[in-house]
Coordinates of C-alpha atoms in Angstrom, one line a residue:
M1 CA 0.0 0.0 0.0
A2 CA 1.7 3.2 -1.2
T3 CA 2.0 5.9 1.5
D4 CA 4.3 8.2 -0.6
P5 CA 2.4 10.5 -3.0
G6 CA 5.1 9.9 -5.6
A7 CA 4.6 6.2 -5.5
G8 CA 1.1 6.0 -6.9
T9 CA -0.3 5.7 -10.4
G10 CA -0.5 9.4 -11.2
A11 CA -4.1 9.7 -10.3
G12 CA -3.6 12.8 -8.2
T13 CA -4.6 15.5 -10.7
G14 CA -8.0 14.1 -11.6
L15 CA -8.8 13.4 -7.9
R16 CA -7.8 16.9 -6.9
D17 CA -9.9 18.4 -9.7
F18 CA -12.9 16.4 -8.4
V19 CA -12.4 17.6 -4.8
R20 CA -11.9 21.2 -5.8
G21 CA -14.9 21.0 -8.1
T22 CA -17.2 19.9 -5.3
A23 CA -15.9 22.8 -3.2
A24 CA -16.8 25.3 -5.9
L25 CA -14.4 27.9 -4.4
D26 CA -11.9 30.1 -6.3
D27 CA -8.4 31.0 -5.2
A28 CA -9.6 34.3 -3.6
A29 CA -12.1 32.3 -1.5
R30 CA -9.4 29.9 -0.4
A31 CA -7.3 32.8 0.7
W32 CA -9.9 34.4 2.9
L33 CA -10.8 31.0 4.3
A34 CA -7.2 30.5 5.5
E35 CA -7.3 33.9 7.1
A36 CA -10.6 33.4 8.7
V37 CA -9.6 30.0 10.3
P38 CA -5.8 30.2 10.5
P39 CA -3.5 27.4 11.8
D40 CA -3.7 28.5 15.4
C41 CA -7.4 27.3 15.4
F42 CA -6.3 23.7 15.0
G43 CA -6.0 23.0 18.8
Y44 CA -6.2 24.8 22.1
P45 CA -3.3 25.8 24.5
S46 CA -3.0 23.6 27.5
G47 CA -4.0 24.7 30.9
L48 CA -7.2 26.6 30.0
T49 CA -10.2 26.6 32.2
A50 CA -13.5 25.7 30.7
D51 CA -14.6 29.4 30.5
E52 CA -11.2 30.4 29.1
R53 CA -11.5 27.7 26.4
L54 CA -15.0 28.9 25.5
A55 CA -13.9 32.5 25.4
L56 CA -11.2 31.6 22.9
T57 CA -13.7 29.7 20.8
Y58 CA -15.8 32.9 20.6
A59 CA -12.7 35.0 19.9
R60 CA -12.0 32.7 17.0
L61 CA -15.6 33.2 15.8
R62 CA -15.3 37.0 15.9
R63 CA -12.0 36.9 14.0
A64 CA -13.5 34.5 11.4
G65 CA -16.6 36.6 10.9
R66 CA -14.5 39.8 10.4
A67 CA -12.2 38.1 7.9
A68 CA -15.0 36.5 5.9
P69 CA -17.4 38.2 3.5
P70 CA -20.4 40.0 5.0
A71 CA -23.1 37.7 6.4
A72 CA -25.7 38.5 3.8
A73 CA -23.2 37.6 1.1
L74 CA -22.3 34.3 2.8
L75 CA -25.9 33.3 3.3
A76 CA -26.6 33.9 -0.4
D77 CA -23.5 31.8 -1.4
P78 CA -23.8 28.2 -0.2
P79 CA -20.3 27.1 -1.3
A80 CA -18.7 30.0 0.5
L81 CA -20.6 29.5 3.7
C82 CA -20.1 25.7 3.6
G83 CA -16.4 26.3 2.9
L84 CA -16.0 28.4 6.0
L85 CA -17.9 25.9 8.1
E86 CA -16.0 23.0 6.7
R87 CA -12.7 24.5 7.6
A88 CA -14.0 25.4 11.1
A89 CA -15.2 21.8 11.6
I90 CA -11.9 20.2 10.9
A91 CA -10.0 22.8 12.9
D92 CA -12.2 23.1 15.9
P93 CA -15.7 21.4 16.1
A94 CA -16.8 23.7 18.8
L95 CA -16.1 26.7 16.5
F96 CA -18.1 25.0 13.8
H97 CA -21.1 24.6 16.1
V98 CA -21.2 28.2 17.3
M99 CA -20.5 29.5 13.8
L100 CA -23.4 27.5 12.4
L101 CA -25.7 28.8 15.1
H102 CA -24.6 32.4 14.5
Y103 CA -25.0 32.4 10.7
T104 CA -27.8 30.0 9.8
L105 CA -30.0 30.0 12.9
A106 CA -29.7 33.5 14.3
L107 CA -28.8 35.8 11.3
G108 CA -30.6 33.5 8.9
P109 CA -34.1 34.0 10.3
I110 CA -33.5 37.8 10.7
M111 CA -32.6 38.1 7.0
R112 CA -35.3 35.7 5.8
F113 CA -38.2 36.8 7.9
G114 CA -37.4 40.3 9.1
E115 CA -35.8 42.0 6.2
G116 CA -37.9 44.8 4.8
R117 CA -40.8 44.2 7.1
D118 CA -41.9 47.5 8.6
G119 CA -43.1 47.8 12.1
P120 CA -43.5 50.5 14.8
E121 CA -39.7 50.6 15.1
G122 CA -39.2 51.4 11.5
P123 CA -38.0 49.4 8.4
G124 CA -35.9 46.3 8.6
G125 CA -37.2 44.8 11.8
P126 CA -34.6 44.2 14.6
A127 CA -31.9 46.4 13.0
A128 CA -29.8 46.7 16.2
A129 CA -29.6 43.0 16.8
R130 CA -28.7 42.3 13.1
A131 CA -26.0 45.0 13.2
A132 CA -24.5 43.5 16.4
L133 CA -24.4 40.0 14.9
E134 CA -23.0 41.1 11.5
S135 CA -20.2 43.1 13.2
M136 CA -19.5 40.2 15.6
E137 CA -20.1 42.5 18.6
A138 CA -22.6 39.8 19.7
F139 CA -23.0 36.2 18.8
G140 CA -26.2 34.4 17.7
T141 CA -27.8 31.4 19.3
L142 CA -31.1 29.5 18.9
L143 CA -33.9 28.8 21.4
M144 CA -36.1 26.2 19.8
T145 CA -36.1 22.8 21.6
E146 CA -37.8 22.5 24.9
V147 CA -36.5 20.1 27.5
G148 CA -39.7 18.6 28.9
R149 CA -41.4 17.2 25.8
S150 CA -40.3 15.3 22.7
N151 CA -41.2 16.8 19.3
S152 CA -41.4 20.2 21.0
H153 CA -40.7 21.9 17.6
L154 CA -44.2 21.1 16.5
S155 CA -45.9 23.1 19.3
P156 CA -43.6 25.0 21.6
R157 CA -45.1 25.8 25.0
T158 CA -43.1 29.0 25.2
T159 CA -45.7 31.6 24.1
A160 CA -45.7 35.1 22.7
R161 CA -48.7 37.3 23.5
H162 CA -49.4 40.6 21.9
D163 CA -49.5 43.4 24.5
P164 CA -51.9 46.2 23.2
A165 CA -50.6 48.6 25.8
T166 CA -47.1 48.7 24.4
G167 CA -47.7 47.3 20.9
G168 CA -45.1 44.6 21.6
F169 CA -45.1 41.1 22.9
V170 CA -44.7 39.2 26.2
L171 CA -42.7 36.0 25.9
S172 CA -43.2 33.4 28.6
T173 CA -41.9 30.0 29.5
P174 CA -44.7 28.4 31.6
D175 CA -42.6 26.2 33.7
A176 CA -39.2 24.5 33.9
A177 CA -40.2 21.7 31.7
A178 CA -40.7 24.2 28.9
A179 CA -37.2 25.7 29.3
K180 CA -35.3 26.1 26.1
F181 CA -32.5 23.5 26.1
P182 CA -29.9 23.0 24.8
T183 CA -28.8 26.5 23.9
S184 CA -25.3 28.0 23.7
A185 CA -25.8 30.8 26.2
G186 CA -23.9 29.7 29.3
H187 CA -20.7 31.6 29.2
P188 CA -21.0 34.5 31.6
G189 CA -19.0 37.0 29.6
V190 CA -20.1 36.5 26.0
P191 CA -22.8 38.8 24.5
K192 CA -25.6 36.8 22.9
V193 CA -28.7 37.4 20.7
A194 CA -31.2 34.6 20.3
A195 CA -33.7 33.6 17.7
V196 CA -36.6 32.3 19.9
Y197 CA -39.2 30.0 18.5
A198 CA -42.5 30.6 20.3
T199 CA -46.2 29.9 19.7
L200 CA -48.0 33.2 19.1
V201 CA -51.2 33.4 20.9
H202 CA -53.7 36.1 20.0
A203 CA -57.3 36.5 21.1
G204 CA -57.0 33.2 22.9
V205 CA -56.1 31.3 19.7
E206 CA -52.7 29.7 18.8
R207 CA -51.7 31.3 15.5
G208 CA -48.6 29.3 14.8
V209 CA -44.9 29.2 15.5
F210 CA -43.0 32.4 14.9
V211 CA -39.4 33.6 15.5
F212 CA -38.6 36.5 17.9
V213 CA -35.3 38.2 18.3
V214 CA -34.2 38.5 21.9
P215 CA -31.0 39.9 23.4
L216 CA -29.9 37.2 26.0
R217 CA -26.7 38.8 27.2
G218 CA -25.4 42.3 26.9
P219 CA -21.9 43.5 26.0
G220 CA -20.4 42.3 29.2
G221 CA -22.5 39.1 29.4
E222 CA -25.2 40.6 31.7
V223 CA -28.6 39.0 31.5
P224 CA -31.6 41.4 31.1
A225 CA -34.7 41.3 33.4
G226 CA -37.1 38.6 32.2
V227 CA -34.4 36.2 31.1
R228 CA -33.0 33.4 33.3
V229 CA -30.0 31.4 32.1
V230 CA -29.0 28.2 33.9
A231 CA -25.6 27.0 32.7
A232 CA -25.3 23.2 32.1
P233 CA -22.4 21.1 33.5
E234 CA -19.3 21.0 31.4
T235 CA -19.3 18.3 28.8
S236 CA -16.5 16.4 27.1
G237 CA -18.4 15.8 23.9
L238 CA -19.0 18.9 21.7
R239 CA -17.6 21.5 24.1
V240 CA -19.7 24.7 24.0
D241 CA -21.5 26.8 26.6
Y242 CA -24.7 24.8 26.9
A243 CA -27.4 26.3 29.1
A244 CA -31.2 26.2 29.7
V245 CA -33.0 29.5 29.1
L246 CA -36.4 30.5 30.6
L247 CA -38.3 33.6 29.6
E248 CA -40.3 35.1 32.5
D249 CA -42.8 37.6 31.1
L250 CA -40.1 39.1 28.9
H251 CA -41.4 42.3 27.1
V252 CA -40.0 42.7 23.6
P253 CA -41.0 45.4 21.0
Y254 CA -43.1 44.7 18.0
G255 CA -40.0 44.8 15.8
A256 CA -38.6 41.8 17.6
W257 CA -41.3 39.7 15.8
L258 CA -39.9 38.2 12.6
R259 CA -43.3 38.2 11.1
D260 CA -42.7 37.2 7.5
G261 CA -45.6 39.3 6.3
A262 CA -48.0 38.5 9.2
R263 CA -49.3 41.5 11.1
I264 CA -51.6 42.5 14.0
D265 CA -53.6 45.4 12.7
G266 CA -56.4 47.1 14.6
G267 CA -56.4 44.3 17.1
A268 CA -56.9 41.6 14.3
F269 CA -54.3 39.0 13.4
H270 CA -53.4 38.4 9.7
D271 CA -51.1 35.8 8.3
P272 CA -50.5 35.2 4.6
A273 CA -49.4 31.7 5.3
G274 CA -53.0 30.8 5.8
S275 CA -52.9 28.4 8.7
A276 CA -50.9 27.5 11.8
A277 CA -49.6 24.4 10.1
A278 CA -48.4 26.3 7.1
R279 CA -46.8 28.9 9.4
L280 CA -44.9 26.1 11.2
T281 CA -43.5 25.0 7.8
R282 CA -42.6 28.6 6.9
S283 CA -40.8 29.2 10.2
M284 CA -38.8 26.0 9.9
G285 CA -37.8 27.0 6.4
I286 CA -34.4 28.2 7.9
A287 CA -33.3 24.5 7.9
P288 CA -31.9 24.0 4.4
P289 CA -28.7 26.1 5.0
V290 CA -28.2 24.2 8.2
W291 CA -28.5 20.8 6.4
R292 CA -26.1 21.9 3.6
A293 CA -23.6 23.0 6.2
V294 CA -24.0 19.8 8.3
I295 CA -23.6 17.6 5.2
S296 CA -20.5 19.6 4.1
A297 CA -19.0 19.4 7.6
S298 CA -19.7 15.7 7.7
A299 CA -17.7 15.3 4.5
A300 CA -14.9 17.5 5.8
V301 CA -14.4 15.5 9.1
A302 CA -14.6 12.3 7.1
R303 CA -11.8 13.6 4.9
A304 CA -9.8 14.7 7.9
S305 CA -10.3 11.4 9.8
A306 CA -9.3 9.4 6.7
G307 CA -6.1 11.5 6.4
T308 CA -5.4 11.1 10.1
L309 CA -5.7 7.3 9.9
L310 CA -3.4 7.1 6.8
A311 CA -0.8 9.2 8.6
H312 CA -1.0 6.9 11.6
S313 CA -0.7 3.8 9.4
A314 CA 1.9 4.9 6.9
G315 CA 5.2 3.2 7.5
R316 CA 4.1 1.8 10.8
G317 CA 5.7 -1.6 11.6
T318 CA 4.1 -4.4 13.6
L319 CA 5.5 -7.2 15.7
G320 CA 2.7 -9.7 15.0
R321 CA 4.0 -13.3 15.2
L322 CA 2.6 -14.2 11.7
G323 CA 5.0 -11.7 10.1
P324 CA 7.2 -9.7 12.4
R325 CA 8.1 -6.2 11.3
R326 CA 5.7 -6.2 8.4
P327 CA 4.1 -2.8 7.6
L328 CA 0.7 -2.3 9.3
T329 CA -1.0 -1.8 6.0
D330 CA 0.0 -5.3 4.8
Y331 CA -2.7 -6.5 7.1
R332 CA -6.0 -6.5 5.2
N333 CA -8.1 -5.3 8.1
Q334 CA -6.0 -2.1 8.4
R335 CA -5.6 -1.7 4.7
E336 CA -9.4 -2.0 4.2
A337 CA -10.0 0.4 7.1
V338 CA -7.8 3.1 5.5
L339 CA -9.2 2.6 2.0
G340 CA -12.7 2.4 3.4
A341 CA -12.3 5.7 5.2
L342 CA -11.0 7.3 2.1
A343 CA -13.8 5.9 0.1
S344 CA -16.3 7.2 2.6
A345 CA -14.6 10.6 2.5
Y346 CA -14.9 10.8 -1.3
A347 CA -18.5 9.6 -1.3
L348 CA -19.5 12.3 1.2
T349 CA -17.5 14.9 -0.7
A350 CA -19.7 14.0 -3.8
V351 CA -22.8 14.4 -1.7
A352 CA -21.6 17.7 -0.3
G353 CA -20.9 19.0 -3.8
H354 CA -24.4 18.0 -4.8
V355 CA -26.2 19.8 -2.0
K356 CA -24.1 23.0 -2.4
A357 CA -25.2 23.2 -6.0
R358 CA -28.8 22.2 -5.3
P359 CA -31.4 24.9 -4.6
A360 CA -33.7 24.4 -1.6
A361 CA -37.0 22.7 -2.5
A362 CA -40.3 24.6 -2.2
P363 CA -42.0 23.9 1.1
A364 CA -44.9 21.4 1.0
P365 CA -48.0 23.2 -0.2
G366 CA -50.5 23.9 2.4
G367 CA -48.2 23.0 5.3
P368 CA -49.3 19.4 5.9
G369 CA -49.3 18.1 9.4
T370 CA -46.3 16.1 10.4
A371 CA -46.4 13.2 12.8
W372 CA -42.9 13.4 14.3
A373 CA -41.0 16.5 13.1
P374 CA -41.5 19.5 10.8
W375 CA -38.4 19.0 8.8
S376 CA -39.7 16.8 6.0
A377 CA -42.3 19.3 5.0
V378 CA -39.5 21.8 4.4
D379 CA -37.2 19.8 2.1
R380 CA -37.5 16.1 2.4
D381 CA -34.6 15.1 0.2
L382 CA -32.1 17.5 1.9
A383 CA -33.2 16.4 5.4
L384 CA -32.7 12.8 4.3
L385 CA -29.3 13.5 3.0
K386 CA -28.4 15.1 6.3
V387 CA -29.4 11.8 8.0
A388 CA -27.2 9.8 5.6
A389 CA -24.2 12.1 5.8
T390 CA -24.1 12.3 9.6
V391 CA -24.5 8.6 10.1
Q392 CA -21.8 7.9 7.5
A393 CA -19.4 10.5 9.0
Q394 CA -20.0 9.2 12.5
E395 CA -19.2 5.6 11.4
T396 CA -16.1 6.8 9.5
V397 CA -14.7 8.8 12.4
S398 CA -15.3 5.9 14.8
R399 CA -13.6 3.5 12.4
C400 CA -10.6 5.8 12.1
R401 CA -10.4 6.3 15.9
V402 CA -10.5 2.5 16.5
H403 CA -7.9 1.7 13.8
S404 CA -5.6 4.4 15.2
G405 CA -5.1 2.2 18.3
A406 CA -4.3 3.9 21.6
P407 CA -3.2 7.2 19.9
G408 CA -6.7 7.4 18.4
F409 CA -8.2 8.2 21.8
A410 CA -5.2 9.1 24.0
A411 CA -2.6 11.0 21.9
V412 CA -4.7 13.1 19.4
E413 CA -7.7 15.0 20.6
R414 CA -8.8 15.6 17.0
L415 CA -10.5 12.3 16.4
N416 CA -12.3 12.5 19.7
A417 CA -13.5 16.0 18.9
Y418 CA -14.7 14.8 15.4
R419 CA -16.5 12.0 17.1
G420 CA -18.3 14.4 19.5
L421 CA -19.3 16.6 16.5
T422 CA -20.7 13.8 14.3
H423 CA -22.4 12.1 17.3
A424 CA -24.1 15.4 18.3
Y425 CA -25.5 16.0 14.8
L426 CA -27.3 12.7 14.7
N427 CA -29.8 14.6 16.9
A428 CA -28.9 18.3 16.3
G429 CA -30.1 20.0 13.2
G430 CA -33.2 17.7 13.1
D431 CA -33.3 14.4 14.8
N432 CA -32.3 11.6 12.4
E433 CA -34.9 9.1 13.6
L434 CA -37.7 11.6 13.4
I435 CA -36.7 12.6 9.9
L436 CA -36.7 8.9 8.9
Y437 CA -40.1 8.3 10.3
D438 CA -41.7 11.3 8.6
T439 CA -40.0 10.3 5.3
A440 CA -41.3 6.8 5.6
R441 CA -44.8 8.1 6.3
A442 CA -44.7 10.2 3.1
M443 CA -43.3 7.2 1.1
A444 CA -46.1 4.9 2.3
A445 CA -48.7 7.5 1.3
L446 CA -47.0 8.3 -2.1
D447 CA -47.0 11.9 -0.9
R448 CA -44.8 13.7 -3.4
Y449 CA -42.9 10.5 -3.8
T450 CA -42.5 8.1 -6.7
P451 CA -40.9 4.6 -5.9
P452 CA -38.1 3.4 -8.1
P453 CA -39.4 1.4 -11.1
A454 CA -39.4 -2.4 -10.8
Q455 CA -36.5 -4.2 -12.5
P456 CA -36.7 -7.9 -13.0
E457 CA -33.0 -8.5 -13.4
P458 CA -29.8 -6.7 -12.3
P459 CA -28.3 -5.0 -15.3
G460 CA -25.0 -6.3 -16.7
G461 CA -25.2 -9.6 -15.0
G462 CA -25.0 -8.1 -11.5
D463 CA -21.3 -7.0 -11.6
L464 CA -20.8 -5.5 -8.1
E465 CA -18.3 -3.0 -9.4
S466 CA -20.9 -1.5 -11.7
P467 CA -22.9 1.6 -10.6
R468 CA -25.9 0.1 -12.4
T469 CA -25.8 -2.8 -10.0
W470 CA -25.6 -0.6 -7.0
L471 CA -28.7 1.4 -8.1
F472 CA -30.6 -1.8 -9.0
L473 CA -30.0 -3.3 -5.5
A474 CA -30.8 0.0 -3.7
G475 CA -33.8 0.8 -5.8
E476 CA -35.4 -2.7 -5.5
A477 CA -34.8 -2.8 -1.8
E478 CA -36.4 0.6 -1.4
R479 CA -39.5 -0.2 -3.5
R480 CA -40.1 -3.6 -1.8
L481 CA -39.7 -2.1 1.7
R482 CA -42.0 0.7 0.9
D483 CA -44.7 -1.6 -0.5
R484 CA -44.5 -3.8 2.6
L485 CA -44.6 -0.9 4.9
A486 CA -47.7 0.6 3.1
D487 CA -49.4 -2.8 3.2
R488 CA -48.7 -3.3 6.9
V489 CA -50.0 0.1 7.9
E490 CA -53.1 -0.2 5.7
A491 CA -53.8 -3.7 7.1
A492 CA -53.6 -2.4 10.6
R493 CA -56.0 0.4 9.9
G494 CA -58.3 -2.1 8.2
A495 CA -58.3 -4.2 11.4
G496 CA -59.4 -1.1 13.3
A497 CA -56.1 0.3 14.6
D498 CA -55.8 4.0 14.9
D499 CA -52.9 5.9 13.2
F500 CA -50.7 5.7 16.3
T501 CA -51.0 2.0 16.7
A502 CA -50.7 1.3 13.0
W503 CA -47.4 3.3 12.8
N504 CA -46.1 2.5 16.3
D505 CA -46.1 -1.2 15.5
N506 CA -44.1 -0.6 12.3
L507 CA -41.5 2.0 13.3
A508 CA -38.5 -0.3 12.8
L509 CA -39.7 -1.1 9.3
A510 CA -40.4 2.6 8.7
A511 CA -36.8 3.5 9.6
R512 CA -35.4 0.8 7.4
T513 CA -37.6 2.0 4.5
A514 CA -36.5 5.6 4.8
R515 CA -32.9 4.5 5.1
A516 CA -33.3 2.6 1.9
C517 CA -34.5 5.8 0.2
A518 CA -31.5 7.7 1.6
D519 CA -29.2 4.9 0.4
R520 CA -30.5 5.0 -3.1
T521 CA -30.3 8.8 -3.2
V522 CA -26.7 8.8 -2.1
L523 CA -25.8 6.0 -4.5
E524 CA -27.3 8.0 -7.4
I525 CA -25.0 10.9 -6.5
V526 CA -22.0 8.5 -6.1
A527 CA -22.7 6.7 -9.3
G528 CA -22.8 9.9 -11.2
A529 CA -19.4 10.9 -9.8
A530 CA -18.0 7.5 -10.5
E531 CA -19.1 7.4 -14.1
S532 CA -17.6 10.9 -14.8
G533 CA -14.4 10.7 -12.7
P534 CA -10.9 9.3 -13.2
P535 CA -10.2 5.6 -12.7
A536 CA -8.9 6.0 -9.1
L537 CA -12.1 7.8 -8.1
R538 CA -14.3 5.1 -9.8
R539 CA -12.4 2.4 -7.8
T540 CA -12.7 4.4 -4.6
L541 CA -16.4 4.9 -5.0
A542 CA -16.9 1.2 -5.9
L543 CA -15.3 0.4 -2.5
Y544 CA -17.8 2.7 -0.8
A545 CA -20.6 0.9 -2.6
L546 CA -19.2 -2.5 -1.5
D547 CA -19.1 -1.3 2.1
W548 CA -22.7 -0.2 1.7
L549 CA -23.7 -3.5 0.4
E550 CA -22.1 -5.4 3.3
G551 CA -23.8 -3.1 5.8
R552 CA -27.2 -3.5 4.2
A553 CA -26.9 -7.2 3.4
G554 CA -29.6 -8.1 5.9
D555 CA -32.2 -6.0 4.2
L556 CA -31.0 -6.9 0.7
L557 CA -31.2 -10.6 1.4
N558 CA -34.5 -10.3 3.4
E559 CA -36.2 -8.4 0.5
G560 CA -34.9 -11.0 -2.0
V561 CA -32.9 -8.4 -3.9
A562 CA -29.4 -9.9 -3.4
R563 CA -28.6 -13.5 -4.1
P564 CA -27.3 -16.0 -1.5
G565 CA -23.5 -15.8 -1.3
V566 CA -23.5 -12.0 -2.0
L567 CA -21.3 -11.3 1.1
E568 CA -18.6 -13.7 -0.1
E569 CA -18.8 -12.2 -3.5
A570 CA -18.6 -8.7 -2.1
A571 CA -15.6 -9.6 0.1
E572 CA -13.8 -11.0 -3.0
T573 CA -14.6 -8.0 -5.0
R574 CA -13.4 -5.7 -2.2
R575 CA -10.1 -7.5 -2.1
R576 CA -9.6 -7.1 -5.8
V577 CA -10.7 -3.4 -5.8
G578 CA -8.6 -2.7 -2.7
D579 CA -5.5 -4.3 -4.2
A580 CA -5.9 -2.2 -7.3
L581 CA -6.5 0.9 -5.3
A582 CA -3.8 0.5 -2.7
P583 CA -1.0 2.1 -4.8
D584 CA -3.2 5.2 -5.0
A585 CA -3.8 5.6 -1.3
A586 CA -1.3 8.4 -0.7
E587 CA -2.6 10.3 -3.8
L588 CA -6.1 9.8 -2.6
A589 CA -5.2 11.5 0.7
A590 CA -3.1 14.2 -0.9
A591 CA -5.9 15.2 -3.3
L592 CA -8.1 16.0 -0.3
E593 CA -5.6 18.9 0.4
L594 CA -6.0 18.7 4.1
P595 CA -4.2 21.4 6.2
A596 CA -0.9 20.1 7.5
E597 CA -2.2 20.6 11.1
V598 CA -4.7 17.8 10.6
T599 CA -2.3 15.0 10.1
A600 CA 0.7 16.4 12.1
P601 CA 1.7 14.4 15.2
P602 CA 1.1 16.0 18.6
A603 CA 3.7 18.7 19.2
S604 CA 4.9 17.1 22.4
F605 CA 5.7 13.9 20.5
T606 CA 8.1 15.6 18.1
R607 CA 10.3 17.0 20.8
A608 CA 13.5 15.2 21.8
G609 CA 12.9 12.4 24.2
G610 CA 9.2 12.0 23.3
P611 CA 6.3 12.7 25.5
G612 CA 7.4 13.4 29.1
G613 CA 11.0 13.9 28.2
G614 CA 13.8 11.4 28.9

C-alpha cells in the first residue's frame, strides 16, 4: 500500500480536480478561508479553564466573521458559507457549532423573515440585533427545543402574546419543563442574541410558531430582566457553553417579531401563510442552509479522519507473530479500514458538492401536518441527505479512531472531537430518527414520492463494481420495503387500529424503509461521480458501494434483492478493488488537500525524548 504520494499511479490531478470541483471555491475564497480560520485554530493551548477555552472559541468566531465576506453575502452563497464551516469543523468542532448557530440559525431568520418588514420601530425589523451580529459584537444562538417534551418543535409551550398597551409582545416559559435547552448561552462573559421559537397566541387562539429576536446577554454578558439562564455542567463531547433558558414575562418590541408578512392590525391577526400548520413549515424554512452545512462538515471531518488514519498507518511496523516487522497496512483489516475511510470521504464529498449546487425545495403546499418532526415538510430530500451524511461520517470517524489504536483516543484530541461533533449531529439540526419516520410516512402514502421502477433482473449480470448494479440493488430494496410498509400500515388500519397503533407497530420497518431511500439517493450521486471521474475515483467509490452492500446485506437478502452468497462475492470484489486501489492511497489522501495541522503528530511527540522527556 503506497504511502508516498510519488509512489502512486499518477491519479492525483484528476482526484484533486474532483475535490476542488465539489468545493466550488476560487483562489480568492481559499485565501480568505485561510485567514478566517488560521493554523492557530487547530487546537487549544494547554491549561485553559472551561470558561477560558470557550472565550477563545468565541474570539475565533469573531475573527473568522470579520475576515469572511459579509453575512448576507455568505448566506446567499452556499459554497462559500459551507467552505467556511467545513474549515471550522476540521480545525475546531466547537467553533463550527457556534458558527453554524450564528449564521444560519440567528442571522438566517432575521434576514429571511425580518428583512424589509416595517413595524413601529421602522424598516428592517430588529436592526440593532442584526448589526451587532453582523459586526461580531454579539453572537447568535437558537432557542427552539424545549426540555420537557419530545417533538417540541411542533408546538412550543413558550408563548408570545401581543400586548396592546405597548404594541409589543410578552414572551413566557410556563414552567421548567418548557425551558429552552440546549442553547449556547452559558458563558457569563459572551454577548448573545437569540432567535426564539414561540407559539404566538392572539385572542386566545394559537396562531402558529414564529421567531422572535431576543438579546440574551449584553456586551459584558449581563442577562436582562425577564431572562433566566441556567448553565449546564461542562461536557467532554461537543464543548460549547450549553445552558437552559427561561423567559419570564419578557417584554419585547413589535419589531422583535420576525413576522414574515404577518401582522396585527387594529387588534386583528393576519397571516398570509393561511394556517398555523403552514406557518410552522414557513418558520422551519431556515433549515436548508443548516443541512447543507452539516452535510458539508460531515464530508470534511470524514476527509480529515481518513487522512489522520493514513498518517498513523503509513510506515508503521508491527510485531505480529505471523509476520514480524511487516508494515501495518500489509494486514488487510488495516488496509481496508484506511481505504474504506478514504472511500467514505470521497462519497460524502460528492454528496456535499451535490447539495451545495442544489437549490432548496419549495415547502410542502398547504403546510401538511407532520407526525414526528416538521423537517420533511420543508425539504424532504435535503433532510434525508443530512441523515445519511451524519451517520456515514460518525461511522467513518469511529472506524478511524479505533484503527488508530491507543493514539486514536489518547494522543490526538482531534478524532475524539470529530466523534463528538458527528455524534451530536445525529440529533442536532433535526433528529435523524424523526426525519426517517416522517420520510417513511410520506413514502407509504406516495405523498410527493415516486418509488423506483421495478427491474426484473440486475443489469449487466450483477457486476458488483458496476454503478448500475448498486442502483438496482438500492432501488429494488427501497421499492419492496415501501410496499411492505404501506401494506402493513393499511392492514392495521383495516383491522381497526388508529394511526398511532398502525405506525407504532411498524417504526423499525419505517426507519429501514426511509434509510433505503436515503441509500438510493446517495448512491445515485456517487454513481454519477464514479461514471464521470478518473479511474482511481471510480475504484474508490466502488469500494464505498461495496461497504454499503455489506452493511445493508440483511435488508437486501431479506427483500430477495441480493442472491445468496453475496457477502462472499462482495468480500472477494473488495479484495480485488482494494489491491488495485492501494497504490493510490497516498494520492487519494493528498488530493483531499488537508491542512498540515490535521495529520501532524502532537507537538509534544516531536520533541527530543518523546512525551514526558527522557
